[in-house]
JSON list of N, CA and C in Angstrom, two decimals:
[
{"chain": "A", "resi": 9, "resn": "MET", "atom": "N", "xyz": [131.44, 129.04, 137.52]},
{"chain": "A", "resi": 9, "resn": "MET", "atom": "CA", "xyz": [132.48, 128.93, 136.52]},
{"chain": "A", "resi": 9, "resn": "MET", "atom": "C", "xyz": [133.44, 130.10, 136.66]},
{"chain": "A", "resi": 10, "resn": "ALA", "atom": "N", "xyz": [134.63, 129.82, 136.38]},
{"chain": "A", "resi": 10, "resn": "ALA", "atom": "CA", "xyz": [135.65, 130.87, 136.44]},
{"chain": "A", "resi": 10, "resn": "ALA", "atom": "C", "xyz": [135.60, 131.69, 135.16]},
{"chain": "A", "resi": 11, "resn": "THR", "atom": "N", "xyz": [136.07, 132.89, 135.22]},
{"chain": "A", "resi": 11, "resn": "THR", "atom": "CA", "xyz": [136.07, 133.78, 134.06]},
{"chain": "A", "resi": 11, "resn": "THR", "atom": "C", "xyz": [136.92, 133.21, 132.94]},
{"chain": "A", "resi": 12, "resn": "SER", "atom": "N", "xyz": [137.99, 132.52, 133.26]},
{"chain": "A", "resi": 12, "resn": "SER", "atom": "CA", "xyz": [138.87, 131.98, 132.22]},
{"chain": "A", "resi": 12, "resn": "SER", "atom": "C", "xyz": [138.17, 130.88, 131.43]},
{"chain": "A", "resi": 13, "resn": "GLU", "atom": "N", "xyz": [137.25, 130.11, 132.06]},
{"chain": "A", "resi": 13, "resn": "GLU", "atom": "CA", "xyz": [136.51, 129.08, 131.34]},
{"chain": "A", "resi": 13, "resn": "GLU", "atom": "C", "xyz": [135.52, 129.69, 130.36]},
{"chain": "A", "resi": 14, "resn": "MET", "atom": "N", "xyz": [134.90, 130.80, 130.70]},
{"chain": "A", "resi": 14, "resn": "MET", "atom": "CA", "xyz": [133.94, 131.46, 129.82]},
{"chain": "A", "resi": 14, "resn": "MET", "atom": "C", "xyz": [134.65, 132.08, 128.62]},
{"chain": "A", "resi": 15, "resn": "ALA", "atom": "N", "xyz": [135.84, 132.54, 128.80]},
{"chain": "A", "resi": 15, "resn": "ALA", "atom": "CA", "xyz": [136.58, 133.18, 127.72]},
{"chain": "A", "resi": 15, "resn": "ALA", "atom": "C", "xyz": [136.99, 132.17, 126.65]},
{"chain": "A", "resi": 16, "resn": "SER", "atom": "N", "xyz": [137.07, 130.89, 126.97]},
{"chain": "A", "resi": 16, "resn": "SER", "atom": "CA", "xyz": [137.52, 129.90, 126.00]},
{"chain": "A", "resi": 16, "resn": "SER", "atom": "C", "xyz": [136.38, 129.42, 125.09]},
{"chain": "A", "resi": 17, "resn": "PHE", "atom": "N", "xyz": [135.16, 129.82, 125.34]},
{"chain": "A", "resi": 17, "resn": "PHE", "atom": "CA", "xyz": [134.01, 129.43, 124.52]},
{"chain": "A", "resi": 17, "resn": "PHE", "atom": "C", "xyz": [133.95, 130.34, 123.30]},
{"chain": "A", "resi": 18, "resn": "LYS", "atom": "N", "xyz": [134.30, 129.78, 122.13]},
{"chain": "A", "resi": 18, "resn": "LYS", "atom": "CA", "xyz": [134.30, 130.58, 120.90]},
{"chain": "A", "resi": 18, "resn": "LYS", "atom": "C", "xyz": [133.43, 129.89, 119.86]},
{"chain": "A", "resi": 19, "resn": "VAL", "atom": "N", "xyz": [132.61, 130.67, 119.20]},
{"chain": "A", "resi": 19, "resn": "VAL", "atom": "CA", "xyz": [131.69, 130.16, 118.20]},
{"chain": "A", "resi": 19, "resn": "VAL", "atom": "C", "xyz": [132.21, 130.52, 116.83]},
{"chain": "A", "resi": 20, "resn": "ASN", "atom": "N", "xyz": [132.19, 129.54, 115.92]},
{"chain": "A", "resi": 20, "resn": "ASN", "atom": "CA", "xyz": [132.55, 129.81, 114.54]},
{"chain": "A", "resi": 20, "resn": "ASN", "atom": "C", "xyz": [131.36, 130.54, 113.91]},
{"chain": "A", "resi": 21, "resn": "ARG", "atom": "N", "xyz": [131.51, 131.82, 113.71]},
{"chain": "A", "resi": 21, "resn": "ARG", "atom": "CA", "xyz": [130.39, 132.64, 113.24]},
{"chain": "A", "resi": 21, "resn": "ARG", "atom": "C", "xyz": [129.96, 132.30, 111.82]},
{"chain": "A", "resi": 22, "resn": "ARG", "atom": "N", "xyz": [130.89, 131.86, 110.99]},
{"chain": "A", "resi": 22, "resn": "ARG", "atom": "CA", "xyz": [130.52, 131.49, 109.63]},
{"chain": "A", "resi": 22, "resn": "ARG", "atom": "C", "xyz": [129.60, 130.28, 109.65]},
{"chain": "A", "resi": 23, "resn": "LEU", "atom": "N", "xyz": [129.93, 129.27, 110.46]},
{"chain": "A", "resi": 23, "resn": "LEU", "atom": "CA", "xyz": [129.08, 128.10, 110.56]},
{"chain": "A", "resi": 23, "resn": "LEU", "atom": "C", "xyz": [127.73, 128.44, 111.18]},
{"chain": "A", "resi": 24, "resn": "LEU", "atom": "N", "xyz": [127.73, 129.28, 112.20]},
{"chain": "A", "resi": 24, "resn": "LEU", "atom": "CA", "xyz": [126.49, 129.68, 112.84]},
{"chain": "A", "resi": 24, "resn": "LEU", "atom": "C", "xyz": [125.59, 130.44, 111.87]},
{"chain": "A", "resi": 25, "resn": "THR", "atom": "N", "xyz": [126.18, 131.34, 111.09]},
{"chain": "A", "resi": 25, "resn": "THR", "atom": "CA", "xyz": [125.42, 132.10, 110.09]},
{"chain": "A", "resi": 25, "resn": "THR", "atom": "C", "xyz": [124.88, 131.17, 109.01]},
{"chain": "A", "resi": 26, "resn": "ALA", "atom": "N", "xyz": [125.72, 130.25, 108.53]},
{"chain": "A", "resi": 26, "resn": "ALA", "atom": "CA", "xyz": [125.27, 129.30, 107.50]},
{"chain": "A", "resi": 26, "resn": "ALA", "atom": "C", "xyz": [124.12, 128.44, 108.03]},
{"chain": "A", "resi": 27, "resn": "GLY", "atom": "N", "xyz": [124.23, 128.00, 109.27]},
{"chain": "A", "resi": 27, "resn": "GLY", "atom": "CA", "xyz": [123.15, 127.21, 109.87]},
{"chain": "A", "resi": 27, "resn": "GLY", "atom": "C", "xyz": [121.87, 128.00, 109.98]},
{"chain": "A", "resi": 28, "resn": "ALA", "atom": "N", "xyz": [121.97, 129.26, 110.37]},
{"chain": "A", "resi": 28, "resn": "ALA", "atom": "CA", "xyz": [120.77, 130.10, 110.49]},
{"chain": "A", "resi": 28, "resn": "ALA", "atom": "C", "xyz": [120.14, 130.34, 109.12]},
{"chain": "A", "resi": 29, "resn": "VAL", "atom": "N", "xyz": [120.97, 130.58, 108.10]},
{"chain": "A", "resi": 29, "resn": "VAL", "atom": "CA", "xyz": [120.45, 130.81, 106.75]},
{"chain": "A", "resi": 29, "resn": "VAL", "atom": "C", "xyz": [119.76, 129.55, 106.23]},
{"chain": "A", "resi": 30, "resn": "LEU", "atom": "N", "xyz": [120.41, 128.40, 106.41]},
{"chain": "A", "resi": 30, "resn": "LEU", "atom": "CA", "xyz": [119.81, 127.14, 105.94]},
{"chain": "A", "resi": 30, "resn": "LEU", "atom": "C", "xyz": [118.52, 126.84, 106.69]},
{"chain": "A", "resi": 31, "resn": "THR", "atom": "N", "xyz": [118.45, 127.15, 107.96]},
{"chain": "A", "resi": 31, "resn": "THR", "atom": "CA", "xyz": [117.22, 126.94, 108.72]},
{"chain": "A", "resi": 31, "resn": "THR", "atom": "C", "xyz": [116.11, 127.83, 108.17]},
{"chain": "A", "resi": 32, "resn": "GLY", "atom": "N", "xyz": [116.42, 129.07, 107.88]},
{"chain": "A", "resi": 32, "resn": "GLY", "atom": "CA", "xyz": [115.43, 129.98, 107.30]},
{"chain": "A", "resi": 32, "resn": "GLY", "atom": "C", "xyz": [114.95, 129.52, 105.94]},
{"chain": "A", "resi": 33, "resn": "VAL", "atom": "N", "xyz": [115.88, 129.08, 105.10]},
{"chain": "A", "resi": 33, "resn": "VAL", "atom": "CA", "xyz": [115.51, 128.59, 103.76]},
{"chain": "A", "resi": 33, "resn": "VAL", "atom": "C", "xyz": [114.65, 127.33, 103.90]},
{"chain": "A", "resi": 34, "resn": "GLY", "atom": "N", "xyz": [115.02, 126.45, 104.82]},
{"chain": "A", "resi": 34, "resn": "GLY", "atom": "CA", "xyz": [114.23, 125.25, 105.04]},
{"chain": "A", "resi": 34, "resn": "GLY", "atom": "C", "xyz": [112.82, 125.57, 105.50]},
{"chain": "A", "resi": 35, "resn": "ALA", "atom": "N", "xyz": [112.69, 126.56, 106.39]},
{"chain": "A", "resi": 35, "resn": "ALA", "atom": "CA", "xyz": [111.36, 126.96, 106.86]},
{"chain": "A", "resi": 35, "resn": "ALA", "atom": "C", "xyz": [110.52, 127.52, 105.72]},
{"chain": "A", "resi": 36, "resn": "LEU", "atom": "N", "xyz": [111.14, 128.32, 104.86]},
{"chain": "A", "resi": 36, "resn": "LEU", "atom": "CA", "xyz": [110.40, 128.87, 103.71]},
{"chain": "A", "resi": 36, "resn": "LEU", "atom": "C", "xyz": [109.97, 127.77, 102.75]},
{"chain": "A", "resi": 37, "resn": "LEU", "atom": "N", "xyz": [110.87, 126.80, 102.49]},
{"chain": "A", "resi": 37, "resn": "LEU", "atom": "CA", "xyz": [110.51, 125.69, 101.61]},
{"chain": "A", "resi": 37, "resn": "LEU", "atom": "C", "xyz": [109.39, 124.85, 102.21]},
{"chain": "A", "resi": 38, "resn": "THR", "atom": "N", "xyz": [109.41, 124.68, 103.53]},
{"chain": "A", "resi": 38, "resn": "THR", "atom": "CA", "xyz": [108.35, 123.93, 104.20]},
{"chain": "A", "resi": 38, "resn": "THR", "atom": "C", "xyz": [107.02, 124.64, 104.03]},
{"chain": "A", "resi": 39, "resn": "MET", "atom": "N", "xyz": [107.00, 125.94, 104.24]},
{"chain": "A", "resi": 39, "resn": "MET", "atom": "CA", "xyz": [105.75, 126.70, 104.08]},
{"chain": "A", "resi": 39, "resn": "MET", "atom": "C", "xyz": [105.26, 126.64, 102.64]},
{"chain": "A", "resi": 40, "resn": "LEU", "atom": "N", "xyz": [106.18, 126.72, 101.68]},
{"chain": "A", "resi": 40, "resn": "LEU", "atom": "CA", "xyz": [105.80, 126.66, 100.27]},
{"chain": "A", "resi": 40, "resn": "LEU", "atom": "C", "xyz": [105.23, 125.28, 99.94]},
{"chain": "A", "resi": 41, "resn": "GLY", "atom": "N", "xyz": [105.88, 124.24, 100.41]},
{"chain": "A", "resi": 41, "resn": "GLY", "atom": "CA", "xyz": [105.39, 122.88, 100.18]},
{"chain": "A", "resi": 41, "resn": "GLY", "atom": "C", "xyz": [104.02, 122.66, 100.79]},
{"chain": "A", "resi": 42, "resn": "THR", "atom": "N", "xyz": [103.81, 123.19, 101.99]},
{"chain": "A", "resi": 42, "resn": "THR", "atom": "CA", "xyz": [102.51, 123.07, 102.65]},
{"chain": "A", "resi": 42, "resn": "THR", "atom": "C", "xyz": [101.43, 123.80, 101.86]},
{"chain": "A", "resi": 43, "resn": "ALA", "atom": "N", "xyz": [101.75, 124.96, 101.35]},
{"chain": "A", "resi": 43, "resn": "ALA", "atom": "CA", "xyz": [100.77, 125.73, 100.56]},
{"chain": "A", "resi": 43, "resn": "ALA", "atom": "C", "xyz": [100.42, 124.99, 99.27]},
{"chain": "A", "resi": 44, "resn": "ILE", "atom": "N", "xyz": [101.42, 124.41, 98.62]},
{"chain": "A", "resi": 44, "resn": "ILE", "atom": "CA", "xyz": [101.17, 123.68, 97.37]},
{"chain": "A", "resi": 44, "resn": "ILE", "atom": "C", "xyz": [100.32, 122.44, 97.65]},
{"chain": "A", "resi": 45, "resn": "ALA", "atom": "N", "xyz": [100.65, 121.71, 98.70]},
{"chain": "A", "resi": 45, "resn": "ALA", "atom": "CA", "xyz": [99.88, 120.52, 99.05]},
{"chain": "A", "resi": 45, "resn": "ALA", "atom": "C", "xyz": [98.45, 120.88, 99.43]},
{"chain": "A", "resi": 46, "resn": "GLY", "atom": "N", "xyz": [98.28, 121.96, 100.17]},
{"chain": "A", "resi": 46, "resn": "GLY", "atom": "CA", "xyz": [96.94, 122.41, 100.55]},
{"chain": "A", "resi": 46, "resn": "GLY", "atom": "C", "xyz": [96.11, 122.80, 99.34]},
{"chain": "A", "resi": 47, "resn": "THR", "atom": "N", "xyz": [96.73, 123.47, 98.39]},
{"chain": "A", "resi": 47, "resn": "THR", "atom": "CA", "xyz": [96.03, 123.85, 97.16]},
{"chain": "A", "resi": 47, "resn": "THR", "atom": "C", "xyz": [95.61, 122.61, 96.37]},
{"chain": "A", "resi": 48, "resn": "ALA", "atom": "N", "xyz": [96.49, 121.63, 96.29]},
{"chain": "A", "resi": 48, "resn": "ALA", "atom": "CA", "xyz": [96.16, 120.39, 95.57]},
{"chain": "A", "resi": 48, "resn": "ALA", "atom": "C", "xyz": [95.00, 119.66, 96.24]},
{"chain": "A", "resi": 49, "resn": "LEU", "atom": "N", "xyz": [95.02, 119.60, 97.57]},
{"chain": "A", "resi": 49, "resn": "LEU", "atom": "CA", "xyz": [93.93, 118.93, 98.29]},
{"chain": "A", "resi": 49, "resn": "LEU", "atom": "C", "xyz": [92.61, 119.68, 98.15]},
{"chain": "A", "resi": 50, "resn": "ALA", "atom": "N", "xyz": [92.65, 120.99, 98.22]},
{"chain": "A", "resi": 50, "resn": "ALA", "atom": "CA", "xyz": [91.43, 121.79, 98.07]},
{"chain": "A", "resi": 50, "resn": "ALA", "atom": "C", "xyz": [90.85, 121.61, 96.66]},
{"chain": "A", "resi": 51, "resn": "SER", "atom": "N", "xyz": [91.71, 121.58, 95.66]},
{"chain": "A", "resi": 51, "resn": "SER", "atom": "CA", "xyz": [91.24, 121.40, 94.29]},
{"chain": "A", "resi": 51, "resn": "SER", "atom": "C", "xyz": [90.61, 120.02, 94.11]},
{"chain": "A", "resi": 52, "resn": "ALA", "atom": "N", "xyz": [91.24, 119.00, 94.67]},
{"chain": "A", "resi": 52, "resn": "ALA", "atom": "CA", "xyz": [90.69, 117.65, 94.58]},
{"chain": "A", "resi": 52, "resn": "ALA", "atom": "C", "xyz": [89.35, 117.56, 95.32]},
{"chain": "A", "resi": 53, "resn": "GLY", "atom": "N", "xyz": [89.26, 118.21, 96.46]},
{"chain": "A", "resi": 53, "resn": "GLY", "atom": "CA", "xyz": [88.01, 118.21, 97.22]},
{"chain": "A", "resi": 53, "resn": "GLY", "atom": "C", "xyz": [86.88, 118.89, 96.47]},
{"chain": "A", "resi": 54, "resn": "ARG", "atom": "N", "xyz": [87.19, 120.00, 95.82]},
{"chain": "A", "resi": 54, "resn": "ARG", "atom": "CA", "xyz": [86.18, 120.70, 95.02]},
{"chain": "A", "resi": 54, "resn": "ARG", "atom": "C", "xyz": [85.68, 119.82, 93.88]},
{"chain": "A", "resi": 55, "resn": "GLY", "atom": "N", "xyz": [86.61, 119.14, 93.21]},
{"chain": "A", "resi": 55, "resn": "GLY", "atom": "CA", "xyz": [86.22, 118.24, 92.12]},
{"chain": "A", "resi": 55, "resn": "GLY", "atom": "C", "xyz": [85.35, 117.10, 92.61]},
{"chain": "A", "resi": 56, "resn": "TRP", "atom": "N", "xyz": [85.69, 116.56, 93.78]},
{"chain": "A", "resi": 56, "resn": "TRP", "atom": "CA", "xyz": [84.92, 115.45, 94.35]},
{"chain": "A", "resi": 56, "resn": "TRP", "atom": "C", "xyz": [83.50, 115.90, 94.69]},
{"chain": "A", "resi": 57, "resn": "VAL", "atom": "N", "xyz": [83.37, 117.09, 95.30]},
{"chain": "A", "resi": 57, "resn": "VAL", "atom": "CA", "xyz": [82.04, 117.60, 95.67]},
{"chain": "A", "resi": 57, "resn": "VAL", "atom": "C", "xyz": [81.20, 117.85, 94.43]},
{"chain": "A", "resi": 58, "resn": "GLN", "atom": "N", "xyz": [81.82, 118.34, 93.37]},
{"chain": "A", "resi": 58, "resn": "GLN", "atom": "CA", "xyz": [81.07, 118.61, 92.14]},
{"chain": "A", "resi": 58, "resn": "GLN", "atom": "C", "xyz": [80.57, 117.33, 91.49]},
{"chain": "A", "resi": 59, "resn": "GLN", "atom": "N", "xyz": [81.24, 116.20, 91.73]},
{"chain": "A", "resi": 59, "resn": "GLN", "atom": "CA", "xyz": [80.81, 114.93, 91.13]},
{"chain": "A", "resi": 59, "resn": "GLN", "atom": "C", "xyz": [79.69, 114.25, 91.92]},
{"chain": "A", "resi": 60, "resn": "LEU", "atom": "N", "xyz": [79.42, 114.71, 93.13]},
{"chain": "A", "resi": 60, "resn": "LEU", "atom": "CA", "xyz": [78.39, 114.08, 93.95]},
{"chain": "A", "resi": 60, "resn": "LEU", "atom": "C", "xyz": [77.01, 114.32, 93.35]},
{"chain": "A", "resi": 61, "resn": "GLU", "atom": "N", "xyz": [76.14, 113.32, 93.46]},
{"chain": "A", "resi": 61, "resn": "GLU", "atom": "CA", "xyz": [74.78, 113.47, 92.95]},
{"chain": "A", "resi": 61, "resn": "GLU", "atom": "C", "xyz": [73.96, 114.40, 93.85]},
{"chain": "A", "resi": 62, "resn": "THR", "atom": "N", "xyz": [74.15, 114.26, 95.16]},
{"chain": "A", "resi": 62, "resn": "THR", "atom": "CA", "xyz": [73.43, 115.09, 96.12]},
{"chain": "A", "resi": 62, "resn": "THR", "atom": "C", "xyz": [74.41, 116.05, 96.78]},
{"chain": "A", "resi": 63, "resn": "PRO", "atom": "N", "xyz": [74.16, 117.35, 96.73]},
{"chain": "A", "resi": 63, "resn": "PRO", "atom": "CA", "xyz": [75.08, 118.31, 97.34]},
{"chain": "A", "resi": 63, "resn": "PRO", "atom": "C", "xyz": [75.18, 118.09, 98.85]},
{"chain": "A", "resi": 64, "resn": "PRO", "atom": "N", "xyz": [76.36, 118.37, 99.43]},
{"chain": "A", "resi": 64, "resn": "PRO", "atom": "CA", "xyz": [76.54, 118.19, 100.87]},
{"chain": "A", "resi": 64, "resn": "PRO", "atom": "C", "xyz": [75.56, 119.01, 101.70]},
{"chain": "A", "resi": 65, "resn": "SER", "atom": "N", "xyz": [75.18, 120.19, 101.23]},
{"chain": "A", "resi": 65, "resn": "SER", "atom": "CA", "xyz": [74.23, 121.01, 101.98]},
{"chain": "A", "resi": 65, "resn": "SER", "atom": "C", "xyz": [72.88, 120.30, 102.09]},
{"chain": "A", "resi": 66, "resn": "GLU", "atom": "N", "xyz": [72.46, 119.63, 101.03]},
{"chain": "A", "resi": 66, "resn": "GLU", "atom": "CA", "xyz": [71.20, 118.90, 101.07]},
{"chain": "A", "resi": 66, "resn": "GLU", "atom": "C", "xyz": [71.29, 117.69, 102.00]},
{"chain": "A", "resi": 67, "resn": "LEU", "atom": "N", "xyz": [72.44, 117.00, 101.98]},
{"chain": "A", "resi": 67, "resn": "LEU", "atom": "CA", "xyz": [72.64, 115.88, 102.90]},
{"chain": "A", "resi": 67, "resn": "LEU", "atom": "C", "xyz": [72.60, 116.34, 104.35]},
{"chain": "A", "resi": 68, "resn": "ALA", "atom": "N", "xyz": [73.22, 117.49, 104.62]},
{"chain": "A", "resi": 68, "resn": "ALA", "atom": "CA", "xyz": [73.23, 118.03, 105.98]},
{"chain": "A", "resi": 68, "resn": "ALA", "atom": "C", "xyz": [71.82, 118.43, 106.41]},
{"chain": "A", "resi": 69, "resn": "THR", "atom": "N", "xyz": [71.05, 119.04, 105.51]},
{"chain": "A", "resi": 69, "resn": "THR", "atom": "CA", "xyz": [69.68, 119.43, 105.83]},
{"chain": "A", "resi": 69, "resn": "THR", "atom": "C", "xyz": [68.84, 118.19, 106.13]},
{"chain": "A", "resi": 70, "resn": "ARG", "atom": "N", "xyz": [69.01, 117.15, 105.32]},
{"chain": "A", "resi": 70, "resn": "ARG", "atom": "CA", "xyz": [68.27, 115.91, 105.53]},
{"chain": "A", "resi": 70, "resn": "ARG", "atom": "C", "xyz": [68.63, 115.28, 106.88]},
{"chain": "A", "resi": 71, "resn": "ALA", "atom": "N", "xyz": [69.92, 115.25, 107.20]},
{"chain": "A", "resi": 71, "resn": "ALA", "atom": "CA", "xyz": [70.36, 114.66, 108.48]},
{"chain": "A", "resi": 71, "resn": "ALA", "atom": "C", "xyz": [69.83, 115.47, 109.66]},
{"chain": "A", "resi": 72, "resn": "LEU", "atom": "N", "xyz": [69.80, 116.79, 109.54]},
{"chain": "A", "resi": 72, "resn": "LEU", "atom": "CA", "xyz": [69.27, 117.63, 110.61]},
{"chain": "A", "resi": 72, "resn": "LEU", "atom": "C", "xyz": [67.77, 117.39, 110.80]},
{"chain": "A", "resi": 73, "resn": "ARG", "atom": "N", "xyz": [67.06, 117.27, 109.69]},
{"chain": "A", "resi": 73, "resn": "ARG", "atom": "CA", "xyz": [65.63, 117.00, 109.77]},
{"chain": "A", "resi": 73, "resn": "ARG", "atom": "C", "xyz": [65.37, 115.65, 110.45]},
{"chain": "A", "resi": 74, "resn": "GLN", "atom": "N", "xyz": [66.16, 114.63, 110.10]},
{"chain": "A", "resi": 74, "resn": "GLN", "atom": "CA", "xyz": [66.03, 113.31, 110.72]},
{"chain": "A", "resi": 74, "resn": "GLN", "atom": "C", "xyz": [66.35, 113.36, 112.21]},
{"chain": "A", "resi": 75, "resn": "ALA", "atom": "N", "xyz": [67.37, 114.11, 112.58]},
{"chain": "A", "resi": 75, "resn": "ALA", "atom": "CA", "xyz": [67.75, 114.22, 114.00]},
{"chain": "A", "resi": 75, "resn": "ALA", "atom": "C", "xyz": [66.65, 114.92, 114.79]},
{"chain": "A", "resi": 76, "resn": "LYS", "atom": "N", "xyz": [66.07, 115.97, 114.22]},
{"chain": "A", "resi": 76, "resn": "LYS", "atom": "CA", "xyz": [64.97, 116.66, 114.91]},
{"chain": "A", "resi": 76, "resn": "LYS", "atom": "C", "xyz": [63.77, 115.74, 115.09]},
{"chain": "A", "resi": 77, "resn": "SER", "atom": "N", "xyz": [63.47, 114.98, 114.05]},
{"chain": "A", "resi": 77, "resn": "SER", "atom": "CA", "xyz": [62.34, 114.06, 114.12]},
{"chain": "A", "resi": 77, "resn": "SER", "atom": "C", "xyz": [62.59, 112.98, 115.18]},
{"chain": "A", "resi": 78, "resn": "ALA", "atom": "N", "xyz": [63.79, 112.44, 115.21]},
{"chain": "A", "resi": 78, "resn": "ALA", "atom": "CA", "xyz": [64.12, 111.42, 116.21]},
{"chain": "A", "resi": 78, "resn": "ALA", "atom": "C", "xyz": [64.08, 112.00, 117.62]},
{"chain": "A", "resi": 79, "resn": "SER", "atom": "N", "xyz": [64.53, 113.24, 117.75]},
{"chain": "A", "resi": 79, "resn": "SER", "atom": "CA", "xyz": [64.50, 113.89, 119.06]},
{"chain": "A", "resi": 79, "resn": "SER", "atom": "C", "xyz": [63.06, 114.09, 119.53]},
{"chain": "A", "resi": 80, "resn": "ARG", "atom": "N", "xyz": [62.21, 114.55, 118.61]},
{"chain": "A", "resi": 80, "resn": "ARG", "atom": "CA", "xyz": [60.79, 114.73, 118.96]},
{"chain": "A", "resi": 80, "resn": "ARG", "atom": "C", "xyz": [60.14, 113.40, 119.36]},
{"chain": "A", "resi": 81, "resn": "ALA", "atom": "N", "xyz": [60.45, 112.35, 118.62]},
{"chain": "A", "resi": 81, "resn": "ALA", "atom": "CA", "xyz": [59.90, 111.02, 118.93]},
{"chain": "A", "resi": 81, "resn": "ALA", "atom": "C", "xyz": [60.38, 110.56, 120.30]},
{"chain": "A", "resi": 82, "resn": "GLY", "atom": "N", "xyz": [61.64, 110.81, 120.61]},
{"chain": "A", "resi": 82, "resn": "GLY", "atom": "CA", "xyz": [62.17, 110.42, 121.92]},
{"chain": "A", "resi": 82, "resn": "GLY", "atom": "C", "xyz": [61.50, 111.18, 123.05]},
{"chain": "A", "resi": 83, "resn": "VAL", "atom": "N", "xyz": [61.30, 112.47, 122.87]},
{"chain": "A", "resi": 83, "resn": "VAL", "atom": "CA", "xyz": [60.64, 113.28, 123.89]},
{"chain": "A", "resi": 83, "resn": "VAL", "atom": "C", "xyz": [59.20, 112.83, 124.07]},
{"chain": "A", "resi": 84, "resn": "ASP", "atom": "N", "xyz": [58.51, 112.58, 122.97]},
{"chain": "A", "resi": 84, "resn": "ASP", "atom": "CA", "xyz": [57.11, 112.12, 123.06]},
{"chain": "A", "resi": 84, "resn": "ASP", "atom": "C", "xyz": [57.02, 110.78, 123.78]},
{"chain": "A", "resi": 85, "resn": "ALA", "atom": "N", "xyz": [57.94, 109.85, 123.48]},
{"chain": "A", "resi": 85, "resn": "ALA", "atom": "CA", "xyz": [57.93, 108.54, 124.13]},
{"chain": "A", "resi": 85, "resn": "ALA", "atom": "C", "xyz": [58.24, 108.69, 125.62]},
{"chain": "A", "resi": 86, "resn": "TRP", "atom": "N", "xyz": [59.16, 109.57, 125.95]},
{"chain": "A", "resi": 86, "resn": "TRP", "atom": "CA", "xyz": [59.51, 109.79, 127.37]},
{"chain": "A", "resi": 86, "resn": "TRP", "atom": "C", "xyz": [58.32, 110.36, 128.14]},
{"chain": "A", "resi": 87, "resn": "ARG", "atom": "N", "xyz": [57.65, 111.33, 127.49]},
{"chain": "A", "resi": 87, "resn": "ARG", "atom": "CA", "xyz": [56.47, 111.94, 128.15]},
{"chain": "A", "resi": 87, "resn": "ARG", "atom": "C", "xyz": [55.34, 110.93, 128.29]},
{"chain": "A", "resi": 88, "resn": "ALA", "atom": "N", "xyz": [55.14, 110.09, 127.26]},
{"chain": "A", "resi": 88, "resn": "ALA", "atom": "CA", "xyz": [54.08, 109.09, 127.34]},
{"chain": "A", "resi": 88, "resn": "ALA", "atom": "C", "xyz": [54.39, 108.06, 128.45]},
{"chain": "A", "resi": 89, "resn": "GLN", "atom": "N", "xyz": [55.64, 107.73, 128.61]},
{"chain": "A", "resi": 89, "resn": "GLN", "atom": "CA", "xyz": [56.04, 106.78, 129.66]},
{"chain": "A", "resi": 89, "resn": "GLN", "atom": "C", "xyz": [55.86, 107.39, 131.04]},
{"chain": "A", "resi": 90, "resn": "ALA", "atom": "N", "xyz": [56.07, 108.70, 131.16]},
{"chain": "A", "resi": 90, "resn": "ALA", "atom": "CA", "xyz": [55.96, 109.37, 132.47]},
{"chain": "A", "resi": 90, "resn": "ALA", "atom": "C", "xyz": [54.51, 109.48, 132.92]},
{"chain": "A", "resi": 91, "resn": "GLN", "atom": "N", "xyz": [53.56, 109.45, 132.00]},
{"chain": "A", "resi": 91, "resn": "GLN", "atom": "CA", "xyz": [52.15, 109.62, 132.37]},
{"chain": "A", "resi": 91, "resn": "GLN", "atom": "C", "xyz": [51.55, 108.37, 132.85]}
]
């Protein structure tokens, strides 16, 4: 490009500044909206867990115990088949 072509490129600084400010404000509003939505979801989740008859920790313990038992049964069956 020739030097004269580069000299003709002029940016309206007021519009560029306004665009940058609006972008920043939009980003802040997005973060605020995300935080509010996350808080609402966390609160709803806590309420749901409190209404459960069986706590999730007990369900997880039960599932782990069942998985261990099934694994032991599988290993025993495999060993019995190998003999």
